[in-house]
């Protein structure tokens, strides 16, 4: 056989292929099923579906904001690496804001580590810039916040004897069990009242928790509250007590809220345990079937995000708690519930536990096999997003099986109806299976390929998890197609020969059913089982669509125009979608971390300044080389900082340029919504304390009011860098963010870079729409300011972790539109290749576009969602799901034409009779697989469940409502719109039967000498069509005129 086999060669190959399934069905089943099982075992042993615990995987490496952040953090690492021994002391502080537990984001922020080569010890550089010995322990900083509330309504006073005692007992219990941590600070409201110092702000308690928590007398409490109020009256938000009270405290001397904050340092592996003592005292734990959820977190609260404890209400937030890692496993386990639900639907629709069970076997094992292929392509990443593919493949795989089984049933009933139930002779079964295979293999491939290409449109995404998830989904979908045309035919033959119409499938597996009696084509089959869906479609749907008032069919016109109006409305609401107006919500509404930043801003007099982003301007960094960073581990080692060789601060002109930039950054106006600085309208946070850091100003003050120049500059600057204390020149608003050794970049004895920074008024949770306009504004203003600077400062760069995160949001939104731009043309080409009719293809693509618009419009009109991260991810999935049912119906509509049915209404009715129930069953199984996600913990999965169910709803409505209505009244008739027939393609089986009369007679004698009635030769298709036999199932074969046995 040559590289391109001809018609006869393909024909013989298919004959041999199908003959094996009928002659040796059990061997084929065991061989295919065993091979699938073997590959699945290999995949499991290789751990291909093990979730990776890599950090910062969502980094957009080629974005400017991300690269600036990466370059600065790597340069800072290099600046402090004066010797290999210091490498182990480096803390990955840049990741602090990226933790899921802090800002409620399970999507990590971009990586802030890498490798700086060229000046490090070669061994150190080769190890990724860090050389940790086995005995070394890397410590990281974490924060635990405990919020107290007086009552559920939030109107009482929290400073009462009973409530203070309950707070004291909670904190004492927590400290007694907390181990392996170093407290960097412990800002406790309990210490204000139970400490012994005359000044409340100077009071403290032992850190071992060994103190008495008795009831305080009212006089003692009143004295402390009076001292707090006096300070707040004078200093307002700058009072040391402002962080403990509600804004109304200044007027009422009472507060419904207070808090305790602990900054601790511990090993990363122990960070998860920081909050355990508090949670144990509150009686909160992770578990199943609690808080109204299938799986619940210890951090679940009530409607106000608090939980009751004696006389108080408590809310806990810990930056050491990674909710994503903890809760993704229970959500994954819920996939088994989805599997059971889909299995039940399959068993009911197929009327066979045997077919449903082996079909589910095929679907389930396709996922680890797909993971094996996926990892075999050197894609070394598997994340929580890939779990979503499990839910998607369940519905798609079931739909593939429905198409094959329904095709066999329809072909059998109409080409060789059984007037006496039983099995077909082998030769007849071979021909029926060939017709089934040819018809369904193409139909399934069309939808599988289109859906896979929709997911493959993610290939252009710069977000690595999105890109790899699209690849894994595409491989899984195509693999299900391969399994359906290789494994399922063997299962189908065993079912027909041994199990069909039997009650106990296990016992009957060991013997063949008796032969049935075959009647004339068109005869009602005694073995036929029309399900209620087919009956309903025939009695109600088709009858309604064919009903005429004069020469007009009002039902299809009404449905078509009505759904067109719905699509137009969907397009309108889609156009109203905006980028996120608020932070993404990932956890349930009652989770303690949900809405945390807004809660802080609304209920405490002095908001936590750490909730506001640091904005930095960096001099001396030219570029960042990402060529050696692993694309599947963007947060891992790699990368190289390229310094600006022209950078030099030894001249007075350059020093004046840096100082002028400090003034420019301090006074930069920001009147956007995202800058929370009412009354000042500046980017920098305004306070009576210092909220900016300009190292040259500090250096000048340290040096007696002057700045050295020339050769004297660098030695003096090094002296300042080594000996000056950041706390002497910076307030608590910035002191944790300022390190002269990091901000003054002395590398290899030379000044390579320098950093100035401010505490901004932009929240770390600033949504995309607000943050993007601030980013664009600052970049524009910085570009204008750079024009006034001398050449050594001409490469100044803006760095802000918020802007790096916004790059991800921007990329996901771009990916949605890119996916639509790729998937829509592919859908058109696939439908065109399937139907070979331009008119049908055009109608089909209009229907698919309408489905997408309606789903996205639903997000705005019904849910009031923004076009955020979740919607952008879901949008690509929506495109993939939208095409299936329309393509199925379009394919069968054109098949009817190739079989001699020319009138549009007959073609449309034919398509509904032969594919309508399959579409309905596919919709039910896909929606059922998504339905289970409503019980997931993560709101992302719940949102996906909504979108999957809504997509299936609109796909079903528009395929049978809009597309078929258009086909009924405006569909092409005859050969109108058909493409030219190239090289004899699309030639049909000219004979409705399979064998000659002699062959049919011979085929009836088989299997132990049993004799069945002769199988009649079917009349030619055109004659049957002329006789009005519109129920005949045509079989469309590429380059196939006649199949002979």
PDB file of C-alpha atoms in Angstrom, residues 6 64 140 155 208 244 261 274 287 296 309 313 360 395 447 517 564 612 697 719 735 775 968 973 1006 1042:
ATOM      1  CA  UNK A   6      -6.469   4.417  -3.408  1.00  0.00           C
ATOM      2  CA  UNK A  64       7.296  44.127  30.636  1.00  0.00           C
ATOM      3  CA  UNK A 140       9.955  32.706  55.588  1.00  0.00           C
ATOM      4  CA  UNK A 155     -23.359  47.107  66.457  1.00  0.00           C
ATOM      5  CA  UNK A 208       4.208  31.301  75.951  1.00  0.00           C
ATOM      6  CA  UNK A 244      -7.614  48.179  66.962  1.00  0.00           C
ATOM      7  CA  UNK A 261      -1.859  40.629  64.375  1.00  0.00           C
ATOM      8  CA  UNK A 274       0.393  28.548  62.147  1.00  0.00           C
ATOM      9  CA  UNK A 287     -13.991  17.940  56.603  1.00  0.00           C
ATOM     10  CA  UNK A 296     -15.510  22.313  53.668  1.00  0.00           C
ATOM     11  CA  UNK A 309     -17.025  31.528  70.057  1.00  0.00           C
ATOM     12  CA  UNK A 313     -17.325  36.282  66.889  1.00  0.00           C
ATOM     13  CA  UNK A 360     -17.307   4.603  31.138  1.00  0.00           C
ATOM     14  CA  UNK A 395     -19.765  14.524  28.622  1.00  0.00           C
ATOM     15  CA  UNK A 447     -17.144  17.352  16.479  1.00  0.00           C
ATOM     16  CA  UNK A 517     -35.310 -13.313  11.421  1.00  0.00           C
ATOM     17  CA  UNK A 564     -32.388  35.322  16.487  1.00  0.00           C
ATOM     18  CA  UNK A 612      -1.390  48.746  49.591  1.00  0.00           C
ATOM     19  CA  UNK A 697      18.037  61.603  50.584  1.00  0.00           C
ATOM     20  CA  UNK A 719      29.879  52.737  53.927  1.00  0.00           C
ATOM     21  CA  UNK A 735      10.655  49.787  57.018  1.00  0.00           C
ATOM     22  CA  UNK A 775      -0.349  51.402  35.088  1.00  0.00           C
ATOM     23  CA  UNK A 968     -36.788  23.659   7.736  1.00  0.00           C
ATOM     24  CA  UNK A 973     -32.589  21.723  -1.501  1.00  0.00           C
ATOM     25  CA  UNK A1006     -24.234 -19.786  10.267  1.00  0.00           C
ATOM     26  CA  UNK A1042     -20.497  -0.043  -2.669  1.00  0.00           C
TER      27      UNK A1042
END
